[in-house]
């Protein structure tokens, strides 16, 4: 039964992708929702995370971070081609951890972009690992 499906379009991330969130009632936990983070391109929609949670927390996090998600660049330069997840993985595998300002900047970036931070207290694996 999909009649209670709600869709939230977060906007275009770049020329190829947009992000949306689908929510629907949870049969097992009536006070919570099934929340699906979806990447959309011209060919397909791919669910990257599906959890049961509180949509109010997500709405607040999105309200606070949507502009950064759609417009902010990674805090380091790389010629590496590929996804943001691959670039973040490259960063953590190659950074000198003594570079405090860069490490702090990457943490701030992840704080406003990482789905794990949107769902505090939920065990969501790192996408870039």
mmCIF file of N, CA and C in Angstrom:
data_model
loop_
_atom_site.group_PDB
_atom_site.id
_atom_site.type_symbol
_atom_site.label_atom_id
_atom_site.label_comp_id
_atom_site.label_asym_id
_atom_site.label_seq_id
_atom_site.Cartn_x
_atom_site.Cartn_y
_atom_site.Cartn_z
ATOM 1 N N UNK A 1 0.848 -1.181 0.000
ATOM 2 C CA UNK A 1 0.000 0.000 0.000
ATOM 3 C C UNK A 1 0.891 1.240 0.000
ATOM 4 N N UNK A 2 0.916 1.991 -1.101
ATOM 5 C CA UNK A 2 1.765 3.155 -1.246
ATOM 6 C C UNK A 2 0.978 4.465 -1.171
ATOM 7 N N UNK A 3 -0.290 4.445 -0.799
ATOM 8 C CA UNK A 3 -1.112 5.656 -0.811
ATOM 9 C C UNK A 3 -0.623 6.707 0.176
ATOM 10 N N UNK A 4 0.113 6.329 1.202
ATOM 11 C CA UNK A 4 0.590 7.294 2.187
ATOM 12 C C UNK A 4 2.023 7.735 1.906
ATOM 13 N N UNK A 5 2.529 7.467 0.705
ATOM 14 C CA UNK A 5 3.877 7.860 0.325
ATOM 15 C C UNK A 5 3.957 9.376 0.172
ATOM 16 N N UNK A 6 4.989 9.978 0.789
ATOM 17 C CA UNK A 6 5.260 11.407 0.616
ATOM 18 C C UNK A 6 6.648 11.536 0.043
ATOM 19 N N UNK A 7 6.795 12.475 -0.842
ATOM 20 C CA UNK A 7 8.073 12.674 -1.525
ATOM 21 C C UNK A 7 8.530 14.110 -1.295
ATOM 22 N N UNK A 8 9.795 14.275 -0.909
ATOM 23 C CA UNK A 8 10.385 15.585 -0.686
ATOM 24 C C UNK A 8 11.570 15.733 -1.630
ATOM 25 N N UNK A 9 11.501 16.703 -2.511
ATOM 26 C CA UNK A 9 12.578 16.955 -3.470
ATOM 27 C C UNK A 9 13.535 17.958 -2.847
ATOM 28 N N UNK A 10 14.774 17.531 -2.598
ATOM 29 C CA UNK A 10 15.765 18.424 -2.007
ATOM 30 C C UNK A 10 16.426 19.316 -3.033
ATOM 31 N N UNK A 11 16.359 18.957 -4.293
ATOM 32 C CA UNK A 11 16.906 19.795 -5.344
ATOM 33 C C UNK A 11 18.030 19.136 -6.109
ATOM 34 N N UNK A 12 18.505 19.872 -7.102
ATOM 35 C CA UNK A 12 19.562 19.413 -7.999
ATOM 36 C C UNK A 12 20.911 19.581 -7.319
ATOM 37 N N UNK A 13 21.682 18.504 -7.213
ATOM 38 C CA UNK A 13 23.001 18.545 -6.591
ATOM 39 C C UNK A 13 24.037 19.021 -7.608
ATOM 40 N N UNK A 14 23.946 18.525 -8.812
ATOM 41 C CA UNK A 14 24.805 18.968 -9.909
ATOM 42 C C UNK A 14 24.035 18.750 -11.198
ATOM 43 N N UNK A 15 24.705 18.870 -12.322
ATOM 44 C CA UNK A 15 23.995 18.749 -13.600
ATOM 45 C C UNK A 15 23.439 17.347 -13.846
ATOM 46 N N UNK A 16 23.896 16.355 -13.095
ATOM 47 C CA UNK A 16 23.464 14.982 -13.349
ATOM 48 C C UNK A 16 22.485 14.417 -12.318
ATOM 49 N N UNK A 17 22.557 14.872 -11.074
ATOM 50 C CA UNK A 17 21.819 14.207 -10.009
ATOM 51 C C UNK A 17 20.964 15.172 -9.196
ATOM 52 N N UNK A 18 19.898 14.607 -8.650
ATOM 53 C CA UNK A 18 19.146 15.324 -7.630
ATOM 54 C C UNK A 18 18.894 14.360 -6.481
ATOM 55 N N UNK A 19 18.527 14.907 -5.347
ATOM 56 C CA UNK A 19 18.270 14.116 -4.147
ATOM 57 C C UNK A 19 16.805 14.285 -3.769
ATOM 58 N N UNK A 20 16.192 13.202 -3.373
ATOM 59 C CA UNK A 20 14.848 13.293 -2.816
ATOM 60 C C UNK A 20 14.746 12.321 -1.652
ATOM 61 N N UNK A 21 13.744 12.561 -0.842
ATOM 62 C CA UNK A 21 13.461 11.689 0.295
ATOM 63 C C UNK A 21 12.017 11.225 0.169
ATOM 64 N N UNK A 22 11.828 9.924 0.263
ATOM 65 C CA UNK A 22 10.485 9.345 0.292
ATOM 66 C C UNK A 22 10.197 8.926 1.722
ATOM 67 N N UNK A 23 8.987 9.192 2.170
ATOM 68 C CA UNK A 23 8.563 8.701 3.486
ATOM 69 C C UNK A 23 7.202 8.027 3.347
ATOM 70 N N UNK A 24 7.003 7.038 4.187
ATOM 71 C CA UNK A 24 5.702 6.369 4.246
ATOM 72 C C UNK A 24 5.546 5.788 5.646
ATOM 73 N N UNK A 25 4.331 5.458 5.985
ATOM 74 C CA UNK A 25 4.055 4.922 7.319
ATOM 75 C C UNK A 25 4.797 3.611 7.538
ATOM 76 N N UNK A 26 5.232 3.426 8.755
ATOM 77 C CA UNK A 26 5.849 2.166 9.156
ATOM 78 C C UNK A 26 4.770 1.294 9.770
ATOM 79 N N UNK A 27 4.616 0.112 9.240
ATOM 80 C CA UNK A 27 3.610 -0.804 9.772
ATOM 81 C C UNK A 27 4.011 -1.285 11.160
ATOM 82 N N UNK A 28 5.300 -1.542 11.352
ATOM 83 C CA UNK A 28 5.777 -2.090 12.618
ATOM 84 C C UNK A 28 5.821 -1.041 13.730
ATOM 85 N N UNK A 29 6.158 0.227 13.392
ATOM 86 C CA UNK A 29 6.267 1.303 14.371
ATOM 87 C C UNK A 29 5.366 2.456 13.942
ATOM 88 N N UNK A 30 4.113 2.480 14.391
ATOM 89 C CA UNK A 30 3.122 3.437 13.895
ATOM 90 C C UNK A 30 3.476 4.914 14.104
ATOM 91 N N UNK A 31 4.301 5.244 15.095
ATOM 92 C CA UNK A 31 4.640 6.645 15.342
ATOM 93 C C UNK A 31 5.822 7.126 14.498
ATOM 94 N N UNK A 32 6.463 6.207 13.790
ATOM 95 C CA UNK A 32 7.628 6.546 12.977
ATOM 96 C C UNK A 32 7.324 6.346 11.498
ATOM 97 N N UNK A 33 8.266 6.754 10.668
ATOM 98 C CA UNK A 33 8.115 6.624 9.213
ATOM 99 C C UNK A 33 9.285 5.841 8.632
ATOM 100 N N UNK A 34 9.034 5.188 7.522
ATOM 101 C CA UNK A 34 10.108 4.639 6.714
ATOM 102 C C UNK A 34 10.638 5.815 5.895
ATOM 103 N N UNK A 35 11.938 6.067 6.010
ATOM 104 C CA UNK A 35 12.572 7.199 5.336
ATOM 105 C C UNK A 35 13.594 6.644 4.351
ATOM 106 N N UNK A 36 13.425 7.004 3.070
ATOM 107 C CA UNK A 36 14.341 6.547 2.029
ATOM 108 C C UNK A 36 15.019 7.752 1.386
ATOM 109 N N UNK A 37 16.358 7.769 1.402
ATOM 110 C CA UNK A 37 17.146 8.783 0.702
ATOM 111 C C UNK A 37 17.399 8.246 -0.699
ATOM 112 N N UNK A 38 17.065 9.031 -1.716
ATOM 113 C CA UNK A 38 17.098 8.561 -3.094
ATOM 114 C C UNK A 38 17.927 9.513 -3.950
ATOM 115 N N UNK A 39 18.817 8.941 -4.759
ATOM 116 C CA UNK A 39 19.565 9.692 -5.762
ATOM 117 C C UNK A 39 18.861 9.445 -7.096
ATOM 118 N N UNK A 40 18.599 10.518 -7.827
ATOM 119 C CA UNK A 40 17.870 10.428 -9.086
ATOM 120 C C UNK A 40 18.739 10.974 -10.208
ATOM 121 N N UNK A 41 18.844 10.208 -11.300
ATOM 122 C CA UNK A 41 19.452 10.742 -12.513
ATOM 123 C C UNK A 41 18.466 10.512 -13.655
ATOM 124 N N UNK A 42 18.874 10.789 -14.865
ATOM 125 C CA UNK A 42 17.924 10.689 -15.983
ATOM 126 C C UNK A 42 17.519 9.251 -16.278
ATOM 127 N N UNK A 43 18.272 8.280 -15.786
ATOM 128 C CA UNK A 43 18.000 6.887 -16.083
ATOM 129 C C UNK A 43 17.303 6.122 -14.972
ATOM 130 N N UNK A 44 17.539 6.522 -13.711
ATOM 131 C CA UNK A 44 17.026 5.695 -12.625
ATOM 132 C C UNK A 44 16.954 6.463 -11.313
ATOM 133 N N UNK A 45 16.272 5.847 -10.366
ATOM 134 C CA UNK A 45 16.267 6.284 -8.978
ATOM 135 C C UNK A 45 16.925 5.175 -8.175
ATOM 136 N N UNK A 46 17.838 5.550 -7.290
ATOM 137 C CA UNK A 46 18.537 4.552 -6.483
ATOM 138 C C UNK A 46 18.401 4.927 -5.014
ATOM 139 N N UNK A 47 17.821 4.035 -4.220
ATOM 140 C CA UNK A 47 17.709 4.243 -2.781
ATOM 141 C C UNK A 47 19.089 3.976 -2.186
ATOM 142 N N UNK A 48 19.654 4.985 -1.515
ATOM 143 C CA UNK A 48 20.975 4.798 -0.923
ATOM 144 C C UNK A 48 20.895 4.486 0.568
ATOM 145 N N UNK A 49 19.815 4.908 1.219
ATOM 146 C CA UNK A 49 19.610 4.598 2.633
ATOM 147 C C UNK A 49 18.107 4.456 2.865
ATOM 148 N N UNK A 50 17.721 3.441 3.616
ATOM 149 C CA UNK A 50 16.331 3.257 4.007
ATOM 150 C C UNK A 50 16.322 2.896 5.488
ATOM 151 N N UNK A 51 15.680 3.740 6.295
ATOM 152 C CA UNK A 51 15.621 3.510 7.740
ATOM 153 C C UNK A 51 14.223 3.831 8.246
ATOM 154 N N UNK A 52 13.964 3.492 9.474
ATOM 155 C CA UNK A 52 12.747 3.909 10.160
ATOM 156 C C UNK A 52 13.156 4.979 11.156
ATOM 157 N N UNK A 53 12.468 6.124 11.117
ATOM 158 C CA UNK A 53 12.857 7.210 12.007
ATOM 159 C C UNK A 53 11.808 8.302 12.105
ATOM 160 N N UNK A 54 12.206 9.382 12.738
ATOM 161 C CA UNK A 54 11.359 10.543 12.991
ATOM 162 C C UNK A 54 11.573 11.573 11.881
ATOM 163 N N UNK A 55 10.536 11.864 11.130
ATOM 164 C CA UNK A 55 10.674 12.807 10.016
ATOM 165 C C UNK A 55 10.891 14.238 10.487
ATOM 166 N N UNK A 56 10.480 14.586 11.698
ATOM 167 C CA UNK A 56 10.693 15.950 12.186
ATOM 168 C C UNK A 56 12.181 16.265 12.318
ATOM 169 N N UNK A 57 12.967 15.299 12.784
ATOM 170 C CA UNK A 57 14.410 15.499 12.887
ATOM 171 C C UNK A 57 15.022 15.725 11.507
ATOM 172 N N UNK A 58 14.577 14.960 10.520
ATOM 173 C CA UNK A 58 15.096 15.086 9.160
ATOM 174 C C UNK A 58 14.731 16.443 8.578
ATOM 175 N N UNK A 59 13.482 16.861 8.770
ATOM 176 C CA UNK A 59 13.058 18.162 8.240
ATOM 177 C C UNK A 59 13.899 19.288 8.828
ATOM 178 N N UNK A 60 14.181 19.237 10.107
ATOM 179 C CA UNK A 60 15.005 20.272 10.751
ATOM 180 C C UNK A 60 16.430 20.255 10.201
ATOM 181 N N UNK A 61 17.012 19.058 10.058
ATOM 182 C CA UNK A 61 18.373 18.941 9.537
ATOM 183 C C UNK A 61 18.443 19.464 8.099
ATOM 184 N N UNK A 62 17.451 19.114 7.289
ATOM 185 C CA UNK A 62 17.428 19.578 5.899
ATOM 186 C C UNK A 62 17.270 21.090 5.844
ATOM 187 N N UNK A 63 16.382 21.629 6.649
ATOM 188 C CA UNK A 63 16.185 23.077 6.683
ATOM 189 C C UNK A 63 17.504 23.791 6.992
ATOM 190 N N UNK A 64 18.263 23.244 7.914
ATOM 191 C CA UNK A 64 19.533 23.836 8.319
ATOM 192 C C UNK A 64 20.616 23.667 7.253
ATOM 193 N N UNK A 65 20.606 22.555 6.517
ATOM 194 C CA UNK A 65 21.748 22.198 5.663
ATOM 195 C C UNK A 65 21.490 22.158 4.164
ATOM 196 N N UNK A 66 20.264 22.350 3.713
ATOM 197 C CA UNK A 66 19.949 22.169 2.296
ATOM 198 C C UNK A 66 20.798 23.054 1.384
ATOM 199 N N UNK A 67 20.970 24.295 1.708
ATOM 200 C CA UNK A 67 21.769 25.195 0.877
ATOM 201 C C UNK A 67 23.213 24.693 0.748
ATOM 202 N N UNK A 68 23.787 24.240 1.844
ATOM 203 C CA UNK A 68 25.147 23.702 1.808
ATOM 204 C C UNK A 68 25.208 22.422 0.975
ATOM 205 N N UNK A 69 24.225 21.545 1.139
ATOM 206 C CA UNK A 69 24.208 20.287 0.398
ATOM 207 C C UNK A 69 24.191 20.549 -1.103
ATOM 208 N N UNK A 70 23.413 21.511 -1.512
ATOM 209 C CA UNK A 70 23.257 21.773 -2.940
ATOM 210 C C UNK A 70 24.393 22.595 -3.538
ATOM 211 N N UNK A 71 25.103 23.388 -2.723
ATOM 212 C CA UNK A 71 26.056 24.341 -3.293
ATOM 213 C C UNK A 71 27.492 24.260 -2.787
ATOM 214 N N UNK A 72 27.708 23.716 -1.615
ATOM 215 C CA UNK A 72 29.048 23.742 -1.027
ATOM 216 C C UNK A 72 29.965 22.704 -1.679
ATOM 217 N N UNK A 73 31.201 23.110 -1.939
ATOM 218 C CA UNK A 73 32.208 22.225 -2.518
ATOM 219 C C UNK A 73 32.999 21.546 -1.396
ATOM 220 N N UNK A 74 33.643 20.437 -1.735
ATOM 221 C CA UNK A 74 34.544 19.784 -0.784
ATOM 222 C C UNK A 74 35.618 20.771 -0.336
ATOM 223 N N UNK A 75 36.081 20.676 0.909
ATOM 224 C CA UNK A 75 37.055 21.643 1.431
ATOM 225 C C UNK A 75 38.500 21.375 1.008
ATOM 226 N N UNK A 76 38.693 20.553 0.006
ATOM 227 C CA UNK A 76 40.047 20.305 -0.499
ATOM 228 C C UNK A 76 39.961 20.119 -2.016
ATOM 229 N N UNK A 77 41.048 20.398 -2.688
ATOM 230 C CA UNK A 77 41.101 20.242 -4.141
ATOM 231 C C UNK A 77 41.673 18.887 -4.491
ATOM 232 N N UNK A 78 41.061 18.269 -5.474
ATOM 233 C CA UNK A 78 41.583 17.011 -5.988
ATOM 234 C C UNK A 78 41.267 16.928 -7.472
ATOM 235 N N UNK A 79 42.153 16.362 -8.207
ATOM 236 C CA UNK A 79 41.934 16.124 -9.640
ATOM 237 C C UNK A 79 41.218 14.794 -9.856
ATOM 238 N N UNK A 80 40.992 14.054 -8.777
ATOM 239 C CA UNK A 80 40.350 12.756 -8.845
ATOM 240 C C UNK A 80 38.958 12.878 -9.462
ATOM 241 N N UNK A 81 38.690 12.065 -10.446
ATOM 242 C CA UNK A 81 37.356 11.994 -11.029
ATOM 243 C C UNK A 81 36.552 10.964 -10.238
ATOM 244 N N UNK A 82 35.275 11.153 -10.163
ATOM 245 C CA UNK A 82 34.439 10.175 -9.478
ATOM 246 C C UNK A 82 33.474 10.855 -8.527
ATOM 247 N N UNK A 83 32.881 10.054 -7.696
ATOM 248 C CA UNK A 83 31.844 10.533 -6.792
ATOM 249 C C UNK A 83 32.451 11.288 -5.614
ATOM 250 N N UNK A 84 31.596 12.009 -4.912
ATOM 251 C CA UNK A 84 32.026 12.683 -3.690
ATOM 252 C C UNK A 84 32.492 11.644 -2.675
ATOM 253 N N UNK A 85 31.804 10.514 -2.602
ATOM 254 C CA UNK A 85 32.203 9.451 -1.672
ATOM 255 C C UNK A 85 33.617 8.971 -1.973
ATOM 256 N N UNK A 86 33.948 8.806 -3.243
ATOM 257 C CA UNK A 86 35.305 8.380 -3.607
ATOM 258 C C UNK A 86 36.338 9.441 -3.248
ATOM 259 N N UNK A 87 35.983 10.697 -3.407
ATOM 260 C CA UNK A 87 36.905 11.785 -3.074
ATOM 261 C C UNK A 87 37.129 11.874 -1.561
ATOM 262 N N UNK A 88 36.076 11.660 -0.781
ATOM 263 C CA UNK A 88 36.217 11.675 0.672
ATOM 264 C C UNK A 88 37.069 10.480 1.121
ATOM 265 N N UNK A 89 36.846 9.335 0.516
ATOM 266 C CA UNK A 89 37.670 8.170 0.822
ATOM 267 C C UNK A 89 39.133 8.459 0.497
ATOM 268 N N UNK A 90 39.392 9.064 -0.641
ATOM 269 C CA UNK A 90 40.752 9.450 -1.027
ATOM 270 C C UNK A 90 41.347 10.395 0.020
ATOM 271 N N UNK A 91 40.548 11.371 0.461
ATOM 272 C CA UNK A 91 41.000 12.333 1.464
ATOM 273 C C UNK A 91 41.481 11.617 2.726
ATOM 274 N N UNK A 92 40.646 10.749 3.275
ATOM 275 C CA UNK A 92 41.000 10.085 4.538
ATOM 276 C C UNK A 92 42.127 9.071 4.385
ATOM 277 N N UNK A 93 42.330 8.564 3.203
ATOM 278 C CA UNK A 93 43.438 7.631 2.980
ATOM 279 C C UNK A 93 44.753 8.338 2.674
ATOM 280 N N UNK A 94 44.712 9.644 2.377
ATOM 281 C CA UNK A 94 45.922 10.337 1.946
ATOM 282 C C UNK A 94 46.257 11.598 2.734
ATOM 283 N N UNK A 95 45.420 12.012 3.653
ATOM 284 C CA UNK A 95 45.634 13.267 4.374
ATOM 285 C C UNK A 95 46.662 13.093 5.497
ATOM 286 N N UNK A 96 47.422 14.129 5.718
ATOM 287 C CA UNK A 96 48.280 14.215 6.896
ATOM 288 C C UNK A 96 47.382 14.675 8.043
ATOM 289 N N UNK A 97 47.132 13.810 8.997
ATOM 290 C CA UNK A 97 46.178 14.117 10.070
ATOM 291 C C UNK A 97 46.652 15.241 10.988
ATOM 292 N N UNK A 98 47.886 15.691 10.814
ATOM 293 C CA UNK A 98 48.379 16.833 11.579
ATOM 294 C C UNK A 98 47.889 18.155 11.006
ATOM 295 N N UNK A 99 47.267 18.135 9.849
ATOM 296 C CA UNK A 99 46.721 19.339 9.239
ATOM 297 C C UNK A 99 45.340 19.615 9.842
ATOM 298 N N UNK A 100 45.352 20.160 11.050
ATOM 299 C CA UNK A 100 44.126 20.330 11.829
ATOM 300 C C UNK A 100 43.045 21.119 11.105
ATOM 301 N N UNK A 101 43.410 22.211 10.454
ATOM 302 C CA UNK A 101 42.392 23.052 9.804
ATOM 303 C C UNK A 101 41.669 22.288 8.695
ATOM 304 N N UNK A 102 42.407 21.511 7.927
ATOM 305 C CA UNK A 102 41.789 20.742 6.846
ATOM 306 C C UNK A 102 40.933 19.604 7.388
ATOM 307 N N UNK A 103 41.421 18.933 8.418
ATOM 308 C CA UNK A 103 40.638 17.852 9.040
ATOM 309 C C UNK A 103 39.356 18.432 9.641
ATOM 310 N N UNK A 104 39.453 19.585 10.317
ATOM 311 C CA UNK A 104 38.263 20.242 10.884
ATOM 312 C C UNK A 104 37.288 20.669 9.789
ATOM 313 N N UNK A 105 37.817 21.194 8.676
ATOM 314 C CA UNK A 105 36.963 21.616 7.568
ATOM 315 C C UNK A 105 36.219 20.425 6.972
ATOM 316 N N UNK A 106 36.889 19.288 6.869
ATOM 317 C CA UNK A 106 36.233 18.091 6.344
ATOM 318 C C UNK A 106 35.155 17.601 7.309
ATOM 319 N N UNK A 107 35.422 17.673 8.612
ATOM 320 C CA UNK A 107 34.396 17.278 9.582
ATOM 321 C C UNK A 107 33.169 18.189 9.444
ATOM 322 N N UNK A 108 33.379 19.483 9.313
ATOM 323 C CA UNK A 108 32.257 20.431 9.153
ATOM 324 C C UNK A 108 31.479 20.130 7.876
ATOM 325 N N UNK A 109 32.196 19.802 6.809
ATOM 326 C CA UNK A 109 31.542 19.430 5.552
ATOM 327 C C UNK A 109 30.661 18.200 5.763
ATOM 328 N N UNK A 110 31.216 17.171 6.388
ATOM 329 C CA UNK A 110 30.461 15.945 6.631
ATOM 330 C C UNK A 110 29.285 16.187 7.575
ATOM 331 N N UNK A 111 29.451 17.078 8.538
ATOM 332 C CA UNK A 111 28.382 17.400 9.482
ATOM 333 C C UNK A 111 27.153 17.952 8.760
ATOM 334 N N UNK A 112 27.370 18.755 7.739
ATOM 335 C CA UNK A 112 26.251 19.359 7.014
ATOM 336 C C UNK A 112 25.838 18.582 5.772
ATOM 337 N N UNK A 113 26.588 17.546 5.392
ATOM 338 C CA UNK A 113 26.270 16.778 4.193
ATOM 339 C C UNK A 113 25.981 15.301 4.461
ATOM 340 N N UNK A 114 26.477 14.764 5.554
ATOM 341 C CA UNK A 114 26.407 13.323 5.796
ATOM 342 C C UNK A 114 25.066 12.874 6.334
ATOM 343 N N UNK A 115 24.509 11.883 5.676
ATOM 344 C CA UNK A 115 23.222 11.335 6.112
ATOM 345 C C UNK A 115 23.315 10.804 7.536
ATOM 346 N N UNK A 116 24.488 10.311 7.931
ATOM 347 C CA UNK A 116 24.661 9.820 9.305
ATOM 348 C C UNK A 116 24.368 10.915 10.329
ATOM 349 N N UNK A 117 24.708 12.165 9.994
ATOM 350 C CA UNK A 117 24.479 13.265 10.922
ATOM 351 C C UNK A 117 23.017 13.693 10.930
ATOM 352 N N UNK A 118 22.303 13.396 9.855
ATOM 353 C CA UNK A 118 20.870 13.700 9.814
ATOM 354 C C UNK A 118 20.074 12.742 10.691
ATOM 355 N N UNK A 119 20.613 11.567 10.906
ATOM 356 C CA UNK A 119 19.923 10.522 11.669
ATOM 357 C C UNK A 119 20.753 10.139 12.889
ATOM 358 N N UNK A 120 21.013 11.076 13.735
ATOM 359 C CA UNK A 120 21.818 10.809 14.938
ATOM 360 C C UNK A 120 21.210 9.666 15.742
ATOM 361 N N UNK A 121 22.084 8.799 16.235
ATOM 362 C CA UNK A 121 21.631 7.671 17.038
ATOM 363 C C UNK A 121 21.211 6.464 16.217
ATOM 364 N N UNK A 122 21.295 6.579 14.896
ATOM 365 C CA UNK A 122 20.947 5.473 14.009
ATOM 366 C C UNK A 122 22.224 4.936 13.398
ATOM 367 N N UNK A 123 22.345 3.640 13.319
ATOM 368 C CA UNK A 123 23.556 3.028 12.777
ATOM 369 C C UNK A 123 23.468 2.972 11.250
ATOM 370 N N UNK A 124 24.006 4.003 10.615
ATOM 371 C CA UNK A 124 24.065 4.056 9.151
ATOM 372 C C UNK A 124 25.531 3.947 8.757
ATOM 373 N N UNK A 125 25.873 2.983 7.923
ATOM 374 C CA UNK A 125 27.287 2.834 7.554
ATOM 375 C C UNK A 125 27.793 4.035 6.756
ATOM 376 N N UNK A 126 29.101 4.275 6.862
ATOM 377 C CA UNK A 126 29.728 5.320 6.059
ATOM 378 C C UNK A 126 29.589 4.925 4.591
ATOM 379 N N UNK A 127 29.101 5.820 3.786
ATOM 380 C CA UNK A 127 28.923 5.527 2.382
ATOM 381 C C UNK A 127 30.263 5.523 1.660
ATOM 382 N N UNK A 128 31.219 6.319 2.141
ATOM 383 C CA UNK A 128 32.509 6.412 1.436
ATOM 384 C C UNK A 128 33.473 5.308 1.836
ATOM 385 N N UNK A 129 33.113 4.434 2.691
ATOM 386 C CA UNK A 129 34.016 3.344 3.102
ATOM 387 C C UNK A 129 33.593 2.036 2.489
#
